[in-house]
PDB file of C-alpha atoms in Angstrom:
ATOM      1  CA  UNK A   1      14.286  45.273 -67.949  1.00 74.00           C
ATOM      2  CA  UNK A   2      12.226  43.661 -70.707  1.00 76.00           C
ATOM      3  CA  UNK A   3      14.024  45.690 -73.377  1.00 84.00           C
ATOM      4  CA  UNK A   4      17.422  44.644 -71.983  1.00 91.00           C
ATOM      5  CA  UNK A   5      16.444  40.976 -72.108  1.00 92.00           C
ATOM      6  CA  UNK A   6      15.139  41.387 -75.658  1.00 93.00           C
ATOM      7  CA  UNK A   7      18.350  43.143 -76.748  1.00 93.00           C
ATOM      8  CA  UNK A   8      20.492  40.380 -75.230  1.00 94.00           C
ATOM      9  CA  UNK A   9      18.358  37.723 -76.889  1.00 95.00           C
ATOM     10  CA  UNK A  10      18.584  39.540 -80.241  1.00 95.00           C
ATOM     11  CA  UNK A  11      22.372  39.409 -79.957  1.00 95.00           C
ATOM     12  CA  UNK A  12      22.263  35.664 -79.271  1.00 94.00           C
ATOM     13  CA  UNK A  13      20.022  34.737 -82.200  1.00 95.00           C
ATOM     14  CA  UNK A  14      22.075  36.908 -84.578  1.00 95.00           C
ATOM     15  CA  UNK A  15      25.388  35.330 -83.592  1.00 96.00           C
ATOM     16  CA  UNK A  16      24.472  31.723 -82.885  1.00 95.00           C
ATOM     17  CA  UNK A  17      22.428  29.116 -84.713  1.00 94.00           C
ATOM     18  CA  UNK A  18      19.282  27.601 -83.263  1.00 94.00           C
ATOM     19  CA  UNK A  19      21.146  24.313 -82.755  1.00 94.00           C
ATOM     20  CA  UNK A  20      23.985  26.053 -80.905  1.00 95.00           C
ATOM     21  CA  UNK A  21      21.605  27.933 -78.636  1.00 95.00           C
ATOM     22  CA  UNK A  22      19.505  24.870 -77.862  1.00 94.00           C
ATOM     23  CA  UNK A  23      22.213  22.255 -77.348  1.00 94.00           C
ATOM     24  CA  UNK A  24      25.480  24.003 -76.557  1.00 94.00           C
ATOM     25  CA  UNK A  25      23.827  27.043 -74.964  1.00 95.00           C
ATOM     26  CA  UNK A  26      21.568  24.821 -72.891  1.00 95.00           C
ATOM     27  CA  UNK A  27      24.550  22.738 -71.772  1.00 96.00           C
ATOM     28  CA  UNK A  28      26.649  25.780 -70.812  1.00 97.00           C
ATOM     29  CA  UNK A  29      23.704  27.280 -68.928  1.00 97.00           C
ATOM     30  CA  UNK A  30      23.088  24.048 -67.031  1.00 97.00           C
ATOM     31  CA  UNK A  31      26.745  23.630 -66.081  1.00 97.00           C
ATOM     32  CA  UNK A  32      27.049  27.252 -64.979  1.00 97.00           C
ATOM     33  CA  UNK A  33      23.936  27.236 -62.786  1.00 98.00           C
ATOM     34  CA  UNK A  34      24.704  23.785 -61.380  1.00 98.00           C
ATOM     35  CA  UNK A  35      28.313  24.328 -60.362  1.00 97.00           C
ATOM     36  CA  UNK A  36      27.948  27.953 -59.274  1.00 98.00           C
ATOM     37  CA  UNK A  37      25.039  27.040 -56.977  1.00 97.00           C
ATOM     38  CA  UNK A  38      26.460  23.693 -55.808  1.00 97.00           C
ATOM     39  CA  UNK A  39      30.122  24.460 -55.096  1.00 96.00           C
ATOM     40  CA  UNK A  40      29.424  26.847 -52.179  1.00 96.00           C
ATOM     41  CA  UNK A  41      27.798  24.017 -50.182  1.00 95.00           C
ATOM     42  CA  UNK A  42      30.905  21.878 -50.725  1.00 93.00           C
ATOM     43  CA  UNK A  43      32.994  24.780 -49.417  1.00 94.00           C
ATOM     44  CA  UNK A  44      30.694  25.287 -46.414  1.00 95.00           C
ATOM     45  CA  UNK A  45      31.049  21.631 -45.444  1.00 94.00           C
ATOM     46  CA  UNK A  46      34.822  21.550 -45.951  1.00 92.00           C
ATOM     47  CA  UNK A  47      35.426  24.804 -44.058  1.00 92.00           C
ATOM     48  CA  UNK A  48      32.908  24.057 -41.307  1.00 92.00           C
ATOM     49  CA  UNK A  49      30.895  27.197 -41.968  1.00 95.00           C
ATOM     50  CA  UNK A  50      27.197  27.546 -40.995  1.00 95.00           C
ATOM     51  CA  UNK A  51      27.515  24.460 -38.791  1.00 94.00           C
ATOM     52  CA  UNK A  52      24.389  25.262 -36.789  1.00 95.00           C
ATOM     53  CA  UNK A  53      22.314  25.044 -39.974  1.00 96.00           C
ATOM     54  CA  UNK A  54      23.774  21.732 -41.117  1.00 97.00           C
ATOM     55  CA  UNK A  55      21.171  18.972 -40.989  1.00 95.00           C
ATOM     56  CA  UNK A  56      23.625  16.115 -40.341  1.00 94.00           C
ATOM     57  CA  UNK A  57      26.757  16.468 -38.230  1.00 91.00           C
ATOM     58  CA  UNK A  58      28.713  14.048 -40.411  1.00 92.00           C
ATOM     59  CA  UNK A  59      30.906  15.498 -43.175  1.00 93.00           C
ATOM     60  CA  UNK A  60      32.093  13.986 -46.430  1.00 94.00           C
ATOM     61  CA  UNK A  61      35.844  13.520 -46.861  1.00 94.00           C
ATOM     62  CA  UNK A  62      37.691  15.685 -49.416  1.00 94.00           C
ATOM     63  CA  UNK A  63      38.297  12.482 -51.397  1.00 95.00           C
ATOM     64  CA  UNK A  64      34.554  11.759 -51.539  1.00 95.00           C
ATOM     65  CA  UNK A  65      33.854  15.309 -52.659  1.00 96.00           C
ATOM     66  CA  UNK A  66      36.514  15.133 -55.378  1.00 96.00           C
ATOM     67  CA  UNK A  67      35.166  11.782 -56.575  1.00 96.00           C
ATOM     68  CA  UNK A  68      31.715  13.347 -56.933  1.00 97.00           C
ATOM     69  CA  UNK A  69      33.025  16.256 -59.027  1.00 97.00           C
ATOM     70  CA  UNK A  70      35.124  13.993 -61.273  1.00 97.00           C
ATOM     71  CA  UNK A  71      32.231  11.628 -61.956  1.00 96.00           C
ATOM     72  CA  UNK A  72      29.847  14.527 -62.558  1.00 97.00           C
ATOM     73  CA  UNK A  73      32.081  16.057 -65.217  1.00 96.00           C
ATOM     74  CA  UNK A  74      32.303  12.683 -66.943  1.00 95.00           C
ATOM     75  CA  UNK A  75      28.543  12.063 -66.774  1.00 95.00           C
ATOM     76  CA  UNK A  76      27.682  15.559 -67.982  1.00 96.00           C
ATOM     77  CA  UNK A  77      30.020  15.373 -70.976  1.00 95.00           C
ATOM     78  CA  UNK A  78      29.313  11.748 -71.884  1.00 94.00           C
ATOM     79  CA  UNK A  79      25.581  11.521 -71.041  1.00 91.00           C
ATOM     80  CA  UNK A  80      23.909  14.926 -70.633  1.00 93.00           C
ATOM     81  CA  UNK A  81      25.449  16.636 -73.660  1.00 94.00           C
ATOM     82  CA  UNK A  82      24.740  13.752 -76.086  1.00 93.00           C
ATOM     83  CA  UNK A  83      21.141  13.616 -74.809  1.00 90.00           C
ATOM     84  CA  UNK A  84      20.725  17.319 -75.578  1.00 90.00           C
ATOM     85  CA  UNK A  85      22.084  16.847 -79.086  1.00 93.00           C
ATOM     86  CA  UNK A  86      19.947  13.779 -79.823  1.00 90.00           C
ATOM     87  CA  UNK A  87      16.831  15.480 -78.400  1.00 88.00           C
ATOM     88  CA  UNK A  88      17.171  18.555 -80.609  1.00 91.00           C
ATOM     89  CA  UNK A  89      15.050  17.232 -83.535  1.00 91.00           C
ATOM     90  CA  UNK A  90      12.307  16.211 -81.088  1.00 87.00           C
ATOM     91  CA  UNK A  91      12.072  19.674 -79.550  1.00 86.00           C
ATOM     92  CA  UNK A  92      12.058  21.309 -82.987  1.00 88.00           C
ATOM     93  CA  UNK A  93       9.279  18.957 -84.082  1.00 88.00           C
ATOM     94  CA  UNK A  94       7.262  19.858 -80.980  1.00 86.00           C
ATOM     95  CA  UNK A  95       7.550  23.587 -81.765  1.00 91.00           C
ATOM     96  CA  UNK A  96      10.424  24.892 -79.651  1.00 91.00           C
ATOM     97  CA  UNK A  97      11.732  28.157 -81.128  1.00 92.00           C
ATOM     98  CA  UNK A  98      14.289  30.851 -80.392  1.00 94.00           C
ATOM     99  CA  UNK A  99      13.105  33.684 -82.666  1.00 93.00           C
ATOM    100  CA  UNK A 100      11.510  36.942 -81.569  1.00 93.00           C
ATOM    101  CA  UNK A 101       9.107  37.944 -80.160  1.00 93.00           C
ATOM    102  CA  UNK A 102       9.785  36.610 -76.702  1.00 94.00           C
ATOM    103  CA  UNK A 103       6.788  35.163 -74.835  1.00 95.00           C
ATOM    104  CA  UNK A 104       5.119  37.235 -72.127  1.00 95.00           C
ATOM    105  CA  UNK A 105       5.987  36.631 -68.480  1.00 94.00           C
ATOM    106  CA  UNK A 106       2.451  35.341 -67.972  1.00 96.00           C
ATOM    107  CA  UNK A 107       3.002  32.633 -70.592  1.00 96.00           C
ATOM    108  CA  UNK A 108       6.456  31.779 -69.237  1.00 97.00           C
ATOM    109  CA  UNK A 109       5.325  31.543 -65.604  1.00 97.00           C
ATOM    110  CA  UNK A 110       2.246  29.476 -66.492  1.00 97.00           C
ATOM    111  CA  UNK A 111       4.306  27.000 -68.496  1.00 97.00           C
ATOM    112  CA  UNK A 112       6.973  26.685 -65.810  1.00 97.00           C
ATOM    113  CA  UNK A 113       4.349  26.090 -63.109  1.00 96.00           C
ATOM    114  CA  UNK A 114       2.890  23.341 -65.293  1.00 97.00           C
ATOM    115  CA  UNK A 115       6.365  21.826 -65.740  1.00 97.00           C
ATOM    116  CA  UNK A 116       6.937  21.743 -61.982  1.00 96.00           C
ATOM    117  CA  UNK A 117       3.597  19.998 -61.363  1.00 95.00           C
ATOM    118  CA  UNK A 118       4.080  17.469 -64.163  1.00 96.00           C
ATOM    119  CA  UNK A 119       7.713  16.851 -63.241  1.00 96.00           C
ATOM    120  CA  UNK A 120       6.740  16.188 -59.636  1.00 95.00           C
ATOM    121  CA  UNK A 121       4.183  13.576 -60.681  1.00 96.00           C
ATOM    122  CA  UNK A 122       6.486  11.745 -63.111  1.00 95.00           C
ATOM    123  CA  UNK A 123       9.543  12.016 -60.843  1.00 96.00           C
ATOM    124  CA  UNK A 124       7.678  10.638 -57.827  1.00 96.00           C
ATOM    125  CA  UNK A 125       6.717   7.406 -59.589  1.00 96.00           C
ATOM    126  CA  UNK A 126      10.070   7.038 -61.347  1.00 95.00           C
ATOM    127  CA  UNK A 127      11.929   7.602 -58.093  1.00 94.00           C
ATOM    128  CA  UNK A 128       9.685   5.214 -56.189  1.00 94.00           C
ATOM    129  CA  UNK A 129      10.261   2.536 -58.831  1.00 94.00           C
ATOM    130  CA  UNK A 130      14.020   3.045 -58.486  1.00 93.00           C
ATOM    131  CA  UNK A 131      13.654   2.128 -54.812  1.00 93.00           C
ATOM    132  CA  UNK A 132      12.480  -1.374 -55.636  1.00 92.00           C
ATOM    133  CA  UNK A 133      15.087  -3.944 -54.657  1.00 90.00           C
ATOM    134  CA  UNK A 134      16.713  -4.781 -58.017  1.00 93.00           C
ATOM    135  CA  UNK A 135      16.730  -1.266 -59.458  1.00 94.00           C
ATOM    136  CA  UNK A 136      18.066   0.186 -56.237  1.00 93.00           C
ATOM    137  CA  UNK A 137      20.883  -2.336 -56.024  1.00 93.00           C
ATOM    138  CA  UNK A 138      22.008  -1.999 -59.637  1.00 95.00           C
ATOM    139  CA  UNK A 139      21.171   1.646 -60.449  1.00 95.00           C
ATOM    140  CA  UNK A 140      19.850   3.972 -57.745  1.00 94.00           C
ATOM    141  CA  UNK A 141      22.376   2.936 -55.087  1.00 93.00           C
ATOM    142  CA  UNK A 142      24.956   5.055 -56.958  1.00 95.00           C
ATOM    143  CA  UNK A 143      23.045   8.217 -56.025  1.00 95.00           C
ATOM    144  CA  UNK A 144      22.744   7.002 -52.430  1.00 94.00           C
ATOM    145  CA  UNK A 145      26.488   6.541 -52.020  1.00 93.00           C
ATOM    146  CA  UNK A 146      26.259   9.922 -50.324  1.00 94.00           C
ATOM    147  CA  UNK A 147      24.133   9.423 -47.208  1.00 92.00           C
ATOM    148  CA  UNK A 148      25.172  12.951 -46.234  1.00 94.00           C
ATOM    149  CA  UNK A 149      24.379  14.912 -49.397  1.00 94.00           C
ATOM    150  CA  UNK A 150      25.858  18.231 -50.468  1.00 96.00           C
ATOM    151  CA  UNK A 151      24.634  20.386 -53.362  1.00 96.00           C
ATOM    152  CA  UNK A 152      26.602  18.693 -56.167  1.00 97.00           C
ATOM    153  CA  UNK A 153      25.402  15.198 -55.218  1.00 96.00           C
ATOM    154  CA  UNK A 154      21.997  16.159 -56.628  1.00 96.00           C
ATOM    155  CA  UNK A 155      23.120  14.989 -60.098  1.00 96.00           C
ATOM    156  CA  UNK A 156      25.498  12.239 -59.001  1.00 97.00           C
ATOM    157  CA  UNK A 157      23.725   9.173 -60.369  1.00 96.00           C
ATOM    158  CA  UNK A 158      24.032   6.108 -62.592  1.00 95.00           C
ATOM    159  CA  UNK A 159      23.795   6.994 -66.324  1.00 93.00           C
ATOM    160  CA  UNK A 160      20.623   4.900 -66.579  1.00 94.00           C
ATOM    161  CA  UNK A 161      19.051   6.977 -63.810  1.00 94.00           C
ATOM    162  CA  UNK A 162      20.064  10.179 -65.561  1.00 91.00           C
ATOM    163  CA  UNK A 163      18.094   8.977 -68.586  1.00 88.00           C
ATOM    164  CA  UNK A 164      15.204   7.597 -66.538  1.00 88.00           C
ATOM    165  CA  UNK A 165      14.559  10.574 -64.254  1.00 86.00           C
ATOM    166  CA  UNK A 166      15.731  13.122 -66.828  1.00 86.00           C
ATOM    167  CA  UNK A 167      12.562  12.248 -68.718  1.00 89.00           C
ATOM    168  CA  UNK A 168      10.578  13.912 -65.915  1.00 92.00           C
ATOM    169  CA  UNK A 169      12.396  17.190 -66.554  1.00 93.00           C
ATOM    170  CA  UNK A 170      12.004  17.293 -70.332  1.00 92.00           C
ATOM    171  CA  UNK A 171       8.489  15.888 -70.745  1.00 93.00           C
ATOM    172  CA  UNK A 172       6.775  19.226 -70.000  1.00 94.00           C
ATOM    173  CA  UNK A 173       8.735  21.256 -72.572  1.00 93.00           C
ATOM    174  CA  UNK A 174       8.578  18.356 -75.045  1.00 90.00           C
ATOM    175  CA  UNK A 175       4.767  18.325 -75.119  1.00 91.00           C
ATOM    176  CA  UNK A 176       4.241  22.106 -75.057  1.00 92.00           C
ATOM    177  CA  UNK A 177       6.943  23.308 -77.464  1.00 92.00           C
ATOM    178  CA  UNK A 178       7.838  26.509 -75.552  1.00 95.00           C
ATOM    179  CA  UNK A 179      10.190  29.310 -76.510  1.00 96.00           C
ATOM    180  CA  UNK A 180      13.833  28.501 -75.782  1.00 96.00           C
ATOM    181  CA  UNK A 181      14.057  31.235 -73.140  1.00 97.00           C
ATOM    182  CA  UNK A 182      11.318  29.407 -71.206  1.00 97.00           C
ATOM    183  CA  UNK A 183      13.403  26.222 -71.310  1.00 96.00           C
ATOM    184  CA  UNK A 184      16.443  28.175 -70.093  1.00 97.00           C
ATOM    185  CA  UNK A 185      14.483  29.495 -67.116  1.00 97.00           C
ATOM    186  CA  UNK A 186      12.876  26.126 -66.379  1.00 97.00           C
ATOM    187  CA  UNK A 187      16.229  24.308 -66.383  1.00 96.00           C
ATOM    188  CA  UNK A 188      17.791  26.999 -64.178  1.00 97.00           C
ATOM    189  CA  UNK A 189      14.983  26.849 -61.604  1.00 97.00           C
ATOM    190  CA  UNK A 190      14.930  23.044 -61.582  1.00 97.00           C
ATOM    191  CA  UNK A 191      18.693  22.891 -61.047  1.00 97.00           C
ATOM    192  CA  UNK A 192      18.562  25.464 -58.240  1.00 97.00           C
ATOM    193  CA  UNK A 193      15.740  23.514 -56.580  1.00 97.00           C
ATOM    194  CA  UNK A 194      17.495  20.135 -56.659  1.00 97.00           C
ATOM    195  CA  UNK A 195      20.831  21.607 -55.513  1.00 97.00           C
ATOM    196  CA  UNK A 196      19.070  23.237 -52.545  1.00 97.00           C
ATOM    197  CA  UNK A 197      17.267  19.985 -51.722  1.00 97.00           C
ATOM    198  CA  UNK A 198      20.623  18.149 -51.593  1.00 97.00           C
ATOM    199  CA  UNK A 199      22.518  20.986 -49.912  1.00 97.00           C
ATOM    200  CA  UNK A 200      22.609  19.414 -46.455  1.00 96.00           C
ATOM    201  CA  UNK A 201      21.726  22.769 -44.883  1.00 97.00           C
ATOM    202  CA  UNK A 202      18.425  24.161 -43.654  1.00 96.00           C
ATOM    203  CA  UNK A 203      18.716  27.922 -43.327  1.00 96.00           C
ATOM    204  CA  UNK A 204      16.121  30.369 -41.940  1.00 95.00           C
ATOM    205  CA  UNK A 205      15.801  31.672 -45.515  1.00 94.00           C
ATOM    206  CA  UNK A 206      15.362  28.216 -47.080  1.00 95.00           C
ATOM    207  CA  UNK A 207      12.385  28.144 -49.512  1.00 94.00           C
ATOM    208  CA  UNK A 208      10.616  25.414 -47.525  1.00 94.00           C
ATOM    209  CA  UNK A 209      10.114  27.934 -44.695  1.00 94.00           C
ATOM    210  CA  UNK A 210       8.025  30.157 -46.965  1.00 94.00           C
ATOM    211  CA  UNK A 211       6.546  28.120 -49.834  1.00 92.00           C
ATOM    212  CA  UNK A 212       3.579  25.848 -49.034  1.00 89.00           C
ATOM    213  CA  UNK A 213       4.078  22.180 -49.979  1.00 92.00           C
ATOM    214  CA  UNK A 214       7.742  22.788 -50.899  1.00 95.00           C
ATOM    215  CA  UNK A 215       9.965  19.918 -49.759  1.00 94.00           C
ATOM    216  CA  UNK A 216      13.461  21.349 -49.611  1.00 95.00           C
ATOM    217  CA  UNK A 217      16.631  20.192 -47.932  1.00 96.00           C
ATOM    218  CA  UNK A 218      15.247  18.867 -44.648  1.00 94.00           C
ATOM    219  CA  UNK A 219      12.623  16.788 -46.469  1.00 95.00           C
ATOM    220  CA  UNK A 220      15.088  15.253 -48.927  1.00 95.00           C
ATOM    221  CA  UNK A 221      17.942  14.819 -46.460  1.00 94.00           C
ATOM    222  CA  UNK A 222      15.715  12.418 -44.513  1.00 93.00           C
ATOM    223  CA  UNK A 223      15.390  10.346 -47.690  1.00 93.00           C
ATOM    224  CA  UNK A 224      19.166   9.987 -48.029  1.00 92.00           C
ATOM    225  CA  UNK A 225      19.976   8.857 -44.524  1.00 84.00           C
ATOM    226  CA  UNK A 226      17.505   5.962 -44.294  1.00 77.00           C
ATOM    227  CA  UNK A 227      17.553   2.449 -45.738  1.00 66.00           C
ATOM    228  CA  UNK A 228      16.171   2.246 -49.270  1.00 65.00           C
ATOM    229  CA  UNK A 229      13.124   0.150 -48.333  1.00 62.00           C
ATOM    230  CA  UNK A 230      12.022   2.537 -45.588  1.00 69.00           C
ATOM    231  CA  UNK A 231      13.029   5.996 -46.756  1.00 78.00           C
ATOM    232  CA  UNK A 232       9.899   7.485 -48.369  1.00 90.00           C
ATOM    233  CA  UNK A 233       9.981  11.175 -49.359  1.00 94.00           C
ATOM    234  CA  UNK A 234      10.214  10.355 -53.074  1.00 95.00           C
ATOM    235  CA  UNK A 235       8.992  13.709 -54.412  1.00 95.00           C
ATOM    236  CA  UNK A 236      11.303  16.168 -56.125  1.00 94.00           C
ATOM    237  CA  UNK A 237      10.006  19.699 -55.486  1.00 95.00           C
ATOM    238  CA  UNK A 238       6.639  19.605 -53.719  1.00 95.00           C
ATOM    239  CA  UNK A 239       5.452  17.115 -51.106  1.00 94.00           C
ATOM    240  CA  UNK A 240       1.845  16.492 -52.099  1.00 94.00           C
ATOM    241  CA  UNK A 241       2.506  13.153 -53.833  1.00 95.00           C
ATOM    242  CA  UNK A 242       4.169  11.717 -50.719  1.00 96.00           C
ATOM    243  CA  UNK A 243       1.304  13.067 -48.602  1.00 94.00           C
ATOM    244  CA  UNK A 244      -1.378  11.580 -50.875  1.00 95.00           C
ATOM    245  CA  UNK A 245       0.232   8.126 -50.950  1.00 95.00           C
ATOM    246  CA  UNK A 246       1.454   8.111 -47.357  1.00 94.00           C
ATOM    247  CA  UNK A 247       5.150   7.762 -48.179  1.00 94.00           C
ATOM    248  CA  UNK A 248       6.147  10.611 -45.866  1.00 93.00           C
ATOM    249  CA  UNK A 249       4.702   9.174 -42.643  1.00 91.00           C
ATOM    250  CA  UNK A 250       8.109   8.358 -41.147  1.00 90.00           C
ATOM    251  CA  UNK A 251       9.384  11.853 -41.831  1.00 91.00           C
ATOM    252  CA  UNK A 252       6.255  13.503 -40.418  1.00 91.00           C
ATOM    253  CA  UNK A 253       6.445  11.358 -37.295  1.00 90.00           C
ATOM    254  CA  UNK A 254      10.103  12.219 -36.747  1.00 85.00           C
ATOM    255  CA  UNK A 255       9.416  15.916 -37.302  1.00 85.00           C
ATOM    256  CA  UNK A 256       6.538  15.810 -34.797  1.00 85.00           C
ATOM    257  CA  UNK A 257       8.751  14.121 -32.195  1.00 83.00           C
ATOM    258  CA  UNK A 258      11.434  16.792 -32.627  1.00 77.00           C
ATOM    259  CA  UNK A 259       8.840  19.551 -32.264  1.00 76.00           C
ATOM    260  CA  UNK A 260       7.536  17.975 -29.056  1.00 69.00           C
ATOM    261  CA  UNK A 261      11.088  17.695 -27.691  1.00 64.00           C
ATOM    262  CA  UNK A 262      11.747  21.371 -28.425  1.00 66.00           C
ATOM    263  CA  UNK A 263       8.502  22.393 -26.685  1.00 59.00           C
ATOM    264  CA  UNK A 264       9.378  20.254 -23.674  1.00 59.00           C
ATOM    265  CA  UNK A 265      12.853  21.797 -23.447  1.00 59.00           C
ATOM    266  CA  UNK A 266      11.328  25.270 -23.688  1.00 58.00           C
ATOM    267  CA  UNK A 267       8.982  24.575 -20.785  1.00 56.00           C
ATOM    268  CA  UNK A 268      11.832  23.252 -18.612  1.00 52.00           C
ATOM    269  CA  UNK A 269      13.902  26.366 -19.290  1.00 52.00           C
TER     270      UNK A 269
END
């Protein structure tokens, strides 16, 4: 497996420049992972599949779904891609490289774990700030146009928010200067996580059923369907920041009430 990955990477660095791999390769990777993981949830909602796992009964109209995709393509081409290009000198200055040898899996996994922890901390405060009255009204309300989220709505946001919260994603790699393959894996995992959190479905195999402190779709769906001043659940991946600062109390209370109702129904039956 390791030799196959090294052979594939050797092909890439022989046929593409460092700039192409970092900016264009990173963009293509992001778009591929994002749309391939997000489009199925749009299809599930439109076709009515897996209804028993859907968190909210309400569905988005085909027009609302199409609007999301159209805006996303515009934002990605006009905001995300230019950011990647402009950021290239910064990452090179911080030590990002694409040459062989590839880092060990121990190094890659340690760095990515650090990125998740740091991203969670920065995202929590940035997201909480966006829920203040003025910033919500003028910027963050765009993301909350979809009270019933589906996978692709995870990146549907005002361009200013893309810049603001995008900082949380790139700060870890920016300060550690990792190998480019580590950035590829980090971006892929982060995209998969946020798409799942906005999926609108809570399956028996959802990560939150197995990973301690992982928020997931049920945790974030609660955030979308409440008023901005009372929503809470500001974290991105893990829930410890909301737990520490008490911004998940409403969600925990609601979850406890549902559990009690299920137990009561079980006893009656």
